[in-house]
């Protein structure tokens, strides 16, 4: 049960920290690790976390 609670917390944190449009695009498999991704106007880089964690080639500029 502890692992389920930890997993639930991780998912909840990710959903709270990521733009809903980006989540939609990720779930539709619009991004692939071999792509170069530019987040123009990234601010503090909130939406880049998923890509960095999963070893995507990402760049952010604000």
mmCIF file of N, CA and C in Angstrom, residues 2-61:
data_model
loop_
_atom_site.group_PDB
_atom_site.id
_atom_site.type_symbol
_atom_site.label_atom_id
_atom_site.label_comp_id
_atom_site.label_asym_id
_atom_site.label_seq_id
_atom_site.Cartn_x
_atom_site.Cartn_y
_atom_site.Cartn_z
ATOM 1 N N UNK A 2 1.998 1.186 0.675
ATOM 2 C CA UNK A 2 2.920 2.326 0.729
ATOM 3 C C UNK A 2 3.381 2.723 -0.668
ATOM 4 N N UNK A 3 3.731 1.734 -1.512
ATOM 5 C CA UNK A 3 4.174 2.028 -2.877
ATOM 6 C C UNK A 3 3.068 2.679 -3.686
ATOM 7 N N UNK A 4 1.836 2.233 -3.505
ATOM 8 C CA UNK A 4 0.705 2.825 -4.224
ATOM 9 C C UNK A 4 0.523 4.281 -3.816
ATOM 10 N N UNK A 5 0.672 4.572 -2.533
ATOM 11 C CA UNK A 5 0.550 5.950 -2.062
ATOM 12 C C UNK A 5 1.664 6.829 -2.612
ATOM 13 N N UNK A 6 2.878 6.294 -2.662
ATOM 14 C CA UNK A 6 4.005 7.051 -3.209
ATOM 15 C C UNK A 6 3.804 7.320 -4.693
ATOM 16 N N UNK A 7 3.362 6.319 -5.429
ATOM 17 C CA UNK A 7 3.113 6.482 -6.861
ATOM 18 C C UNK A 7 2.010 7.503 -7.095
ATOM 19 N N UNK A 8 0.964 7.425 -6.320
ATOM 20 C CA UNK A 8 -0.134 8.379 -6.438
ATOM 21 C C UNK A 8 0.345 9.805 -6.182
ATOM 22 N N UNK A 9 1.191 9.986 -5.188
ATOM 23 C CA UNK A 9 1.733 11.311 -4.861
ATOM 24 C C UNK A 9 2.591 11.836 -6.002
ATOM 25 N N UNK A 10 3.416 10.989 -6.597
ATOM 26 C CA UNK A 10 4.271 11.394 -7.712
ATOM 27 C C UNK A 10 3.417 11.849 -8.890
ATOM 28 N N UNK A 11 2.396 11.076 -9.224
ATOM 29 C CA UNK A 11 1.518 11.428 -10.346
ATOM 30 C C UNK A 11 0.764 12.718 -10.055
ATOM 31 N N UNK A 12 0.254 12.856 -8.852
ATOM 32 C CA UNK A 12 -0.476 14.065 -8.480
ATOM 33 C C UNK A 12 0.424 15.292 -8.564
ATOM 34 N N UNK A 13 1.644 15.189 -8.074
ATOM 35 C CA UNK A 13 2.586 16.308 -8.153
ATOM 36 C C UNK A 13 2.880 16.673 -9.598
ATOM 37 N N UNK A 14 3.082 15.662 -10.453
ATOM 38 C CA UNK A 14 3.373 15.916 -11.867
ATOM 39 C C UNK A 14 2.199 16.618 -12.540
ATOM 40 N N UNK A 15 0.976 16.165 -12.264
ATOM 41 C CA UNK A 15 -0.203 16.783 -12.866
ATOM 42 C C UNK A 15 -0.384 18.219 -12.391
ATOM 43 N N UNK A 16 -0.064 18.488 -11.149
ATOM 44 C CA UNK A 16 -0.202 19.842 -10.616
ATOM 45 C C UNK A 16 0.853 20.792 -11.155
ATOM 46 N N UNK A 17 2.005 20.266 -11.567
ATOM 47 C CA UNK A 17 3.117 21.108 -11.994
ATOM 48 C C UNK A 17 3.234 21.244 -13.505
ATOM 49 N N UNK A 18 2.407 20.555 -14.266
ATOM 50 C CA UNK A 18 2.555 20.519 -15.716
ATOM 51 C C UNK A 18 1.296 21.062 -16.384
ATOM 52 N N UNK A 19 1.484 21.822 -17.442
ATOM 53 C CA UNK A 19 0.392 22.397 -18.210
ATOM 54 C C UNK A 19 -0.490 21.288 -18.790
ATOM 55 N N UNK A 20 -1.806 21.438 -18.690
ATOM 56 C CA UNK A 20 -2.732 20.400 -19.134
ATOM 57 C C UNK A 20 -2.617 20.140 -20.637
ATOM 58 N N UNK A 21 -2.343 21.151 -21.430
ATOM 59 C CA UNK A 21 -2.166 20.958 -22.872
ATOM 60 C C UNK A 21 -0.954 20.066 -23.134
ATOM 61 N N UNK A 22 0.127 20.283 -22.394
ATOM 62 C CA UNK A 22 1.322 19.459 -22.554
ATOM 63 C C UNK A 22 1.035 18.011 -22.159
ATOM 64 N N UNK A 23 0.313 17.814 -21.083
ATOM 65 C CA UNK A 23 -0.056 16.455 -20.666
ATOM 66 C C UNK A 23 -0.841 15.765 -21.777
ATOM 67 N N UNK A 24 -1.772 16.487 -22.390
ATOM 68 C CA UNK A 24 -2.556 15.942 -23.498
ATOM 69 C C UNK A 24 -1.655 15.505 -24.650
ATOM 70 N N UNK A 25 -0.683 16.325 -24.998
ATOM 71 C CA UNK A 25 0.222 16.005 -26.101
ATOM 72 C C UNK A 25 1.122 14.812 -25.763
ATOM 73 N N UNK A 26 1.565 14.733 -24.523
ATOM 74 C CA UNK A 26 2.387 13.594 -24.086
ATOM 75 C C UNK A 26 1.572 12.307 -24.176
ATOM 76 N N UNK A 27 0.333 12.343 -23.701
ATOM 77 C CA UNK A 27 -0.516 11.153 -23.732
ATOM 78 C C UNK A 27 -0.848 10.719 -25.158
ATOM 79 N N UNK A 28 -0.831 11.649 -26.091
ATOM 80 C CA UNK A 28 -1.083 11.326 -27.504
ATOM 81 C C UNK A 28 0.200 10.927 -28.235
ATOM 82 N N UNK A 29 1.295 10.788 -27.485
ATOM 83 C CA UNK A 29 2.592 10.379 -28.045
ATOM 84 C C UNK A 29 3.079 11.308 -29.156
ATOM 85 N N UNK A 30 2.911 12.610 -28.959
ATOM 86 C CA UNK A 30 3.350 13.582 -29.959
ATOM 87 C C UNK A 30 4.846 13.868 -29.878
ATOM 88 N N UNK A 31 5.483 13.435 -28.800
ATOM 89 C CA UNK A 31 6.907 13.688 -28.604
ATOM 90 C C UNK A 31 7.664 12.369 -28.598
ATOM 91 N N UNK A 32 8.890 12.398 -29.125
ATOM 92 C CA UNK A 32 9.746 11.218 -29.164
ATOM 93 C C UNK A 32 11.139 11.617 -28.695
ATOM 94 N N UNK A 33 11.845 10.736 -27.985
ATOM 95 C CA UNK A 33 13.159 11.081 -27.424
ATOM 96 C C UNK A 33 14.181 11.571 -28.444
ATOM 97 N N UNK A 34 14.065 11.191 -29.710
ATOM 98 C CA UNK A 34 15.046 11.635 -30.705
ATOM 99 C C UNK A 34 14.776 13.065 -31.188
ATOM 100 N N UNK A 35 13.666 13.658 -30.802
ATOM 101 C CA UNK A 35 13.343 15.031 -31.202
ATOM 102 C C UNK A 35 14.161 16.034 -30.400
ATOM 103 N N UNK A 36 14.392 17.200 -30.999
ATOM 104 C CA UNK A 36 14.905 18.347 -30.257
ATOM 105 C C UNK A 36 13.699 19.225 -29.956
ATOM 106 N N UNK A 37 13.534 19.581 -28.702
ATOM 107 C CA UNK A 37 12.352 20.326 -28.282
ATOM 108 C C UNK A 37 12.782 21.682 -27.740
ATOM 109 N N UNK A 38 12.139 22.738 -28.234
ATOM 110 C CA UNK A 38 12.380 24.098 -27.765
ATOM 111 C C UNK A 38 11.129 24.583 -27.055
ATOM 112 N N UNK A 39 11.283 25.011 -25.818
ATOM 113 C CA UNK A 39 10.190 25.633 -25.082
ATOM 114 C C UNK A 39 10.480 27.125 -25.041
ATOM 115 N N UNK A 40 9.897 27.858 -25.986
ATOM 116 C CA UNK A 40 10.082 29.312 -26.048
ATOM 117 C C UNK A 40 9.116 29.960 -25.067
ATOM 118 N N UNK A 41 9.641 30.804 -24.196
ATOM 119 C CA UNK A 41 8.824 31.415 -23.163
ATOM 120 C C UNK A 41 8.607 30.474 -21.995
ATOM 121 N N UNK A 42 9.654 29.734 -21.645
ATOM 122 C CA UNK A 42 9.528 28.656 -20.654
ATOM 123 C C UNK A 42 9.404 29.136 -19.212
ATOM 124 N N UNK A 43 9.688 30.402 -18.962
ATOM 125 C CA UNK A 43 9.615 30.872 -17.578
ATOM 126 C C UNK A 43 10.583 30.111 -16.699
ATOM 127 N N UNK A 44 10.072 29.499 -15.646
ATOM 128 C CA UNK A 44 10.946 28.745 -14.731
ATOM 129 C C UNK A 44 11.199 27.312 -15.199
ATOM 130 N N UNK A 45 10.706 26.942 -16.379
ATOM 131 C CA UNK A 45 10.967 25.614 -16.933
ATOM 132 C C UNK A 45 10.034 24.532 -16.447
ATOM 133 N N UNK A 46 8.916 24.918 -15.906
ATOM 134 C CA UNK A 46 7.953 23.973 -15.333
ATOM 135 C C UNK A 46 7.638 22.814 -16.273
ATOM 136 N N UNK A 47 7.400 23.119 -17.554
ATOM 137 C CA UNK A 47 6.995 22.070 -18.493
ATOM 138 C C UNK A 47 8.161 21.255 -19.033
ATOM 139 N N UNK A 48 9.377 21.654 -18.749
ATOM 140 C CA UNK A 48 10.539 20.912 -19.232
ATOM 141 C C UNK A 48 10.888 19.728 -18.335
ATOM 142 N N UNK A 49 10.383 19.706 -17.121
ATOM 143 C CA UNK A 49 10.750 18.662 -16.162
ATOM 144 C C UNK A 49 10.501 17.256 -16.682
ATOM 145 N N UNK A 50 9.343 17.026 -17.284
ATOM 146 C CA UNK A 50 9.029 15.694 -17.816
ATOM 147 C C UNK A 50 10.076 15.262 -18.832
ATOM 148 N N UNK A 51 10.416 16.168 -19.745
ATOM 149 C CA UNK A 51 11.358 15.837 -20.814
ATOM 150 C C UNK A 51 12.767 15.615 -20.267
ATOM 151 N N UNK A 52 13.189 16.438 -19.350
ATOM 152 C CA UNK A 52 14.514 16.271 -18.750
ATOM 153 C C UNK A 52 14.599 14.946 -17.995
ATOM 154 N N UNK A 53 13.567 14.634 -17.246
ATOM 155 C CA UNK A 53 13.535 13.396 -16.475
ATOM 156 C C UNK A 53 13.607 12.169 -17.384
ATOM 157 N N UNK A 54 13.049 12.288 -18.585
ATOM 158 C CA UNK A 54 13.006 11.164 -19.525
ATOM 159 C C UNK A 54 14.056 11.264 -20.624
ATOM 160 N N UNK A 55 15.103 12.051 -20.377
ATOM 161 C CA UNK A 55 16.275 12.151 -21.260
ATOM 162 C C UNK A 55 15.982 12.656 -22.670
ATOM 163 N N UNK A 56 15.043 13.573 -22.799
ATOM 164 C CA UNK A 56 14.797 14.228 -24.080
ATOM 165 C C UNK A 56 15.828 15.334 -24.281
ATOM 166 N N UNK A 57 16.039 15.716 -25.521
ATOM 167 C CA UNK A 57 16.948 16.799 -25.876
ATOM 168 C C UNK A 57 16.127 18.090 -25.909
ATOM 169 N N UNK A 58 16.091 18.820 -24.783
ATOM 170 C CA UNK A 58 15.227 19.995 -24.666
ATOM 171 C C UNK A 58 16.026 21.262 -24.406
ATOM 172 N N UNK A 59 15.459 22.359 -24.879
ATOM 173 C CA UNK A 59 16.043 23.684 -24.677
ATOM 174 C C UNK A 59 14.925 24.613 -24.235
ATOM 175 N N UNK A 60 15.224 25.468 -23.295
ATOM 176 C CA UNK A 60 14.248 26.446 -22.848
ATOM 177 C C UNK A 60 14.834 27.842 -22.908
ATOM 178 N N UNK A 61 14.045 28.781 -23.397
ATOM 179 C CA UNK A 61 14.457 30.180 -23.456
ATOM 180 C C UNK A 61 13.252 31.034 -23.066
#
